[in-house]
Coordinates of C-alpha atoms in Angstrom, one line a residue:
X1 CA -3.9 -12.6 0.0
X2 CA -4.8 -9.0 -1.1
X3 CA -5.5 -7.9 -4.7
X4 CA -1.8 -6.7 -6.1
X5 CA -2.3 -3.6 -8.7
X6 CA 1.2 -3.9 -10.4
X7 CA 2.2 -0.5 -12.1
X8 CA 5.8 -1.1 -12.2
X9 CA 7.6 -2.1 -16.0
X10 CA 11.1 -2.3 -15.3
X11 CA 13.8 -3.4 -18.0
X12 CA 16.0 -6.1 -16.5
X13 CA 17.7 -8.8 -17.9
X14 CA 17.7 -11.5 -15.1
X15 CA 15.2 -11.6 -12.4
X16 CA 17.5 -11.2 -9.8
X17 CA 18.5 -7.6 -10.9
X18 CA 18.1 -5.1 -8.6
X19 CA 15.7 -3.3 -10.9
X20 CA 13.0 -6.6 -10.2
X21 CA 13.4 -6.4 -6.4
X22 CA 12.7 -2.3 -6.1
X23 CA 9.8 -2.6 -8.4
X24 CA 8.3 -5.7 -6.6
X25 CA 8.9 -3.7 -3.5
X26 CA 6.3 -0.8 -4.8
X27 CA 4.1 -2.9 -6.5
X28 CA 3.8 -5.3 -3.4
X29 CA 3.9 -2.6 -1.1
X30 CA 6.9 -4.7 0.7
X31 CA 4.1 -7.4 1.7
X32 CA 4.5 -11.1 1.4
X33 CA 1.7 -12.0 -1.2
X34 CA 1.3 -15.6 0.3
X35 CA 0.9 -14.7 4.1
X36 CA 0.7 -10.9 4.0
X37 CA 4.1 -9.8 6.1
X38 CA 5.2 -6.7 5.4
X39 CA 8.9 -7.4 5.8
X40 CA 12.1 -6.2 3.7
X41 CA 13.6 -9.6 4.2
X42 CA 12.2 -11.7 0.8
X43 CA 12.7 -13.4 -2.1
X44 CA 12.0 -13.1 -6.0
X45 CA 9.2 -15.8 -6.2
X46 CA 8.1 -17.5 -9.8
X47 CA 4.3 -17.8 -9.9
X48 CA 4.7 -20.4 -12.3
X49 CA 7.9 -22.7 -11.8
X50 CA 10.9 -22.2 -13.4
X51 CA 11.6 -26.1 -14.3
X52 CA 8.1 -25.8 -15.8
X53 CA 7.6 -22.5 -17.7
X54 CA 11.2 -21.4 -18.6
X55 CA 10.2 -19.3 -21.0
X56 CA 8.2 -17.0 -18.2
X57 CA 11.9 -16.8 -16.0
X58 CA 12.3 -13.3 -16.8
X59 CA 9.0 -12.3 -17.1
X60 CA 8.0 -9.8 -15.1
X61 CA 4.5 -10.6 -14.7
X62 CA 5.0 -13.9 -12.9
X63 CA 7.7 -12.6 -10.6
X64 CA 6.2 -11.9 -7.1
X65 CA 7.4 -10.6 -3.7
X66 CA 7.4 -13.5 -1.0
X67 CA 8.9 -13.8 2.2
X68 CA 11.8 -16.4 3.3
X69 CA 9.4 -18.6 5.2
X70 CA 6.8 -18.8 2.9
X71 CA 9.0 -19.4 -0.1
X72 CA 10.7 -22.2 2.0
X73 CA 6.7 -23.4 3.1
X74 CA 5.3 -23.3 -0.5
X75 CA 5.1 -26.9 -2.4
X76 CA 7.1 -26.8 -5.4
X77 CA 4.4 -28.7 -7.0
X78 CA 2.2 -25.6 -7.3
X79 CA 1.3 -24.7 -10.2
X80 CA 3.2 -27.2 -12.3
X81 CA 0.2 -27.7 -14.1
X82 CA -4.0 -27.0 -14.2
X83 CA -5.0 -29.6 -11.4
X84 CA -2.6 -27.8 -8.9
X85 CA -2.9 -24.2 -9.8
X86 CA -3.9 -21.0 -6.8
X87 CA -5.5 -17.9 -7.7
X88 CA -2.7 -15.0 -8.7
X89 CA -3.6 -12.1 -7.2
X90 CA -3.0 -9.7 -9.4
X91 CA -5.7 -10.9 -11.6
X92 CA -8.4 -11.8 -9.0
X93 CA -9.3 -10.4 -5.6
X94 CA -8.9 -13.1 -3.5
X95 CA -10.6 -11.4 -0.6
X96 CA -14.2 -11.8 -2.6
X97 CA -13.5 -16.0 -2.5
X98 CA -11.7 -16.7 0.4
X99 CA -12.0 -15.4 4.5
X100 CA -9.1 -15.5 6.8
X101 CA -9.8 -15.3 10.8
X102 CA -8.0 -15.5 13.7
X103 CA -9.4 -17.7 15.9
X104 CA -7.5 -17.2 19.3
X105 CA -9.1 -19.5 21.2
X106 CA -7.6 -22.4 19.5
X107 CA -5.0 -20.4 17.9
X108 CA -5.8 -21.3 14.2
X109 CA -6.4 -19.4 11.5
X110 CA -9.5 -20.4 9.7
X111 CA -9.7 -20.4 5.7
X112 CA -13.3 -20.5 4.4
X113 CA -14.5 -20.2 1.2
X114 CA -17.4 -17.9 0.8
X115 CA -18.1 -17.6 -3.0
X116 CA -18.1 -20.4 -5.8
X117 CA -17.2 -19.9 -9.5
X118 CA -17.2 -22.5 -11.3
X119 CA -14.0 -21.9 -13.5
X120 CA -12.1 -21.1 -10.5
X121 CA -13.3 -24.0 -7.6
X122 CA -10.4 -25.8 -8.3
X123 CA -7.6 -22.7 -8.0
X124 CA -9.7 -21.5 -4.7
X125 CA -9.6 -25.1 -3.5
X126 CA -5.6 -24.9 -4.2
X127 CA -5.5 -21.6 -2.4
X128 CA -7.0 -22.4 0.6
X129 CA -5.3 -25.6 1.4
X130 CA -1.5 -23.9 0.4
X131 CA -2.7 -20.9 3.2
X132 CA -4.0 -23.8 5.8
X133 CA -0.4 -25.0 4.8
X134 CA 1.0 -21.3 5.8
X135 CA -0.9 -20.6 8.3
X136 CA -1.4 -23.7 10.5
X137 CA 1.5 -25.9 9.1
X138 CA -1.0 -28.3 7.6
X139 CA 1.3 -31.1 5.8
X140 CA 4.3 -29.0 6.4
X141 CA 7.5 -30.0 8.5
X142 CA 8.0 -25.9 9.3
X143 CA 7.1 -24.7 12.8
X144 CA 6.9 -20.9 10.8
X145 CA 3.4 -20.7 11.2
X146 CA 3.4 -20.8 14.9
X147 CA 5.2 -17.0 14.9
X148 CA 3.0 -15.8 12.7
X149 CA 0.1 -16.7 14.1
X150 CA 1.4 -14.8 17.4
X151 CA 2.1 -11.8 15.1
X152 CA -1.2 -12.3 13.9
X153 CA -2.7 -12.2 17.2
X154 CA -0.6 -9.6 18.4
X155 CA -1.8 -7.3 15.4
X156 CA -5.3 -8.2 15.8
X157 CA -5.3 -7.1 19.3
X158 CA -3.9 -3.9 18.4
X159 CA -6.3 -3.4 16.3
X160 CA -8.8 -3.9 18.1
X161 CA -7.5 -1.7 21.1
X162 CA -7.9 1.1 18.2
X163 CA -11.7 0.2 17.5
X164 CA -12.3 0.5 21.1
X165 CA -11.2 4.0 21.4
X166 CA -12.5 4.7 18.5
X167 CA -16.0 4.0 20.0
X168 CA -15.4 5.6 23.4
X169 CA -13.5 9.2 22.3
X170 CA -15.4 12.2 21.3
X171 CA -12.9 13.4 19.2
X172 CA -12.5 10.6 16.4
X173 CA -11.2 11.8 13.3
X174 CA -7.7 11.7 14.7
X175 CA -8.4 7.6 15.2
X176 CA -10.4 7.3 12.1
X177 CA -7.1 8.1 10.0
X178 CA -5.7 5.2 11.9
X179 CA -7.9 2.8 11.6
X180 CA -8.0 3.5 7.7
X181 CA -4.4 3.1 7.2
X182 CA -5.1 -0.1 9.3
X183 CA -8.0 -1.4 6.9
X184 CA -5.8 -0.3 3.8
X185 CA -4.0 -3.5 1.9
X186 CA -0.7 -2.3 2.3
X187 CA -1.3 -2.8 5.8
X188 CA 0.3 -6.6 7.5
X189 CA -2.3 -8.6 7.4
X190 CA -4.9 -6.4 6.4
X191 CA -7.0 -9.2 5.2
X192 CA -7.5 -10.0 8.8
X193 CA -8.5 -7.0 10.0
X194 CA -11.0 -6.0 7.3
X195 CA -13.2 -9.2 8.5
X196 CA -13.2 -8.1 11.7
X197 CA -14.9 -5.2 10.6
X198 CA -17.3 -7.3 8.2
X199 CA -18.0 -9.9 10.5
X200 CA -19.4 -7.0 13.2
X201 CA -22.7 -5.7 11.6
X202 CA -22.3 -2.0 13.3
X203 CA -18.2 -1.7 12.4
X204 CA -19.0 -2.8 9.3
X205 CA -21.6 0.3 9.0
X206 CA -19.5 2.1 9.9
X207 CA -15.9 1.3 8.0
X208 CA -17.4 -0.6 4.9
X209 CA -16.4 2.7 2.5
X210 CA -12.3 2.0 4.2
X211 CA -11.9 -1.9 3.2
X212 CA -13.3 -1.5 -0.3
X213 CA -9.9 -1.2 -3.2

């Protein structure tokens, strides 16, 4: 989950217009909020549950760009009320709590938390067990997750393939503009790359200025 800088205001008067899905489009950059697809195929997500806060249906604010799976993967239970809430990210940087990895050996993708707070333990507890959920079909019937760990993977290795020519050609600037746009959220699954770079003392030397928002 990547820190969402909504700009957009648009008038609507259901959140189904088409107004609501081209601004959610720009302000999410076309990238699933939950598992970080950038895909033109998704739905008009309420933060907060519409049996629960129907008087937020409409509101911009709590409407959010989420791909098919994960709005079929998500627990309607989520954030019914204050024991099961998640972070939003477009209030808090979710990168600065929680850290997503690839590991390919065993083909999971590890959640860790990395920084308490004690007003928000409970939301980044939430969090992380509704991305174990995404990511690795923990308590879910959906085989989704399996895909996108492979398109995780393959992107990772892509990646990667960059950083290596990066450090073996002379002439790097042309590379460097790649691996930015690589590093930068609107990127898929940018979260993912950015701690490859963090987790690698030199890389991260090197690129720290490129994963910073």
């Amino acid at each position: 989950m990547v820190k969402v800088d909504r700009k957009e205001n648009p008038t609507f008067s259901k959140y189904s217009d088409r107004e609501v899905k081209e601004s959610l489009k720009r302000d999410f950059n076309k990238k699933c909020y939950l598992c970080e697809e950038v895909t033109r195929h998704f739905e008009v997500d309420h933060f907060y549950p519409q049996i629960s806060y129907p008087d937020l249906i409409n509101d911009y604010s709590n409407l959010f760009y989420c791909c098919q799976k994960c709005n079929k993967v998500k627990p309607k239970k989520i954030n019914i009320d204050s024991s099961n809430k998640i972070l939003d990210c477009c209030e808090i940087d979710v990168e600065q709590y929680i850290k997503l990895k690839l590991n390919s050996k065993d083909c999971i993708v590890e959640v860790k938390q990395i920084k308490r707070d004690t007003l928000l333990n409970l939301k980044i507890q939430n969090t992380m067990v509704l991305l174990e959920r995404i990511y690795n079909g923990i308590d879910s019937k959906s085989d989704s997750c399996e895909d996108l760990r492979d398109e995780i993977k393959d992107t990772i290795v892509l990646f990667r393939k960059k950083l290596d020519k990066y450090a073996k050609t002379k002439l790097k600037r042309a590379i460097i503009e790649e691996i930015k746009e690589e590093l930068d959220k609107k990127s898929s699954y940018s979260t993912f790359k950015r701690w490859v770079i963090r987790d690698n003392k030199a890389l991260n030397q090197e690129f720290e200025n490129y994963i910073g928002d």
